[in-house]
Amino acid sequence: MYVKLTCPDVGCDEWDVFANVKIKDQVSGEDYELARYITPYWNDNSQLDRGFEFDVTDFKSLLTGEVELRYVLSVGMQEAMR
């Protein structure tokens, strides 16, 4: 799995942001974390051809058919107050 980040026109935030990607098991309803990362300080990852790369091979059985993915960002207090 690849996660490509690009900064908005106004620029990237100066704070590092914790993020993760989860998938829901359609049978059990349980969430599994596919990936986690921290954004680069005041930057995106456009210098990487494909962005961040994650091996999700262990989740192959959950990544077939229709799936529910959830992308969660933990934003610091200053960002939340903007």
XYZ file of C-alpha atoms in Angstrom:
82
model
C 0.000 0.000 0.000
C 1.258 3.477 -0.815
C 0.294 6.717 0.934
C 1.175 9.836 -1.038
C 0.974 13.173 0.797
C 0.776 16.565 -0.850
C 0.617 19.928 0.882
C -2.375 22.188 0.226
C -1.880 25.458 -1.662
C -1.374 27.320 1.629
C 1.501 24.975 2.576
C 1.988 22.102 4.963
C 1.331 22.448 8.657
C 4.386 23.114 10.784
C 3.437 20.364 13.262
C 4.043 16.666 12.846
C 0.757 14.756 12.643
C 0.272 11.132 13.660
C -1.868 9.136 11.232
C -2.992 5.558 10.716
C -5.010 3.529 8.242
C -7.362 0.823 9.497
C -9.492 -1.828 7.836
C -12.675 -3.330 9.268
C -13.050 -7.106 9.226
C -16.508 -7.567 7.671
C -17.046 -10.841 9.567
C -15.983 -9.929 13.110
C -16.420 -6.145 12.889
C -12.950 -5.718 14.384
C -10.592 -2.972 13.127
C -7.014 -3.794 12.126
C -4.283 -1.242 11.649
C -2.744 -1.459 8.174
C -0.270 1.385 8.589
C 0.832 4.225 10.852
C 3.140 7.140 10.248
C 4.048 10.643 11.335
C 3.943 13.368 8.713
C 7.251 15.034 7.839
C 7.835 18.326 9.637
C 6.510 21.180 7.451
C 6.696 18.989 4.366
C 4.935 16.308 2.345
C 6.469 13.120 0.967
C 6.410 14.139 -2.703
C 10.158 13.551 -2.952
C 9.344 9.817 -2.755
C 8.090 8.450 -6.084
C 5.221 6.490 -4.525
C 5.023 8.079 -1.076
C 5.207 5.929 2.048
C 5.227 2.203 1.310
C 3.556 -0.347 3.634
C 3.554 -4.130 3.348
C -0.067 -5.209 3.892
C 0.440 -8.801 2.715
C -0.711 -10.180 6.085
C -4.111 -8.542 5.498
C -4.661 -10.006 2.027
C -7.738 -11.948 3.136
C -9.368 -8.703 4.355
C -8.428 -6.737 1.227
C -10.707 -8.550 -1.210
C -14.126 -7.487 -2.408
C -15.753 -4.452 -0.833
C -13.834 -3.183 2.214
C -14.162 -0.356 4.704
C -10.988 1.658 5.306
C -10.618 4.354 7.924
C -7.936 7.032 7.838
C -7.357 8.671 11.222
C -5.305 11.829 11.858
C -4.376 12.946 15.362
C -4.039 16.705 15.110
C -2.383 18.793 17.832
C -4.243 21.380 19.899
C -3.059 24.362 17.845
C -4.265 22.761 14.621
C -7.610 21.839 16.161
C -8.133 25.450 17.224
C -7.654 26.919 13.733
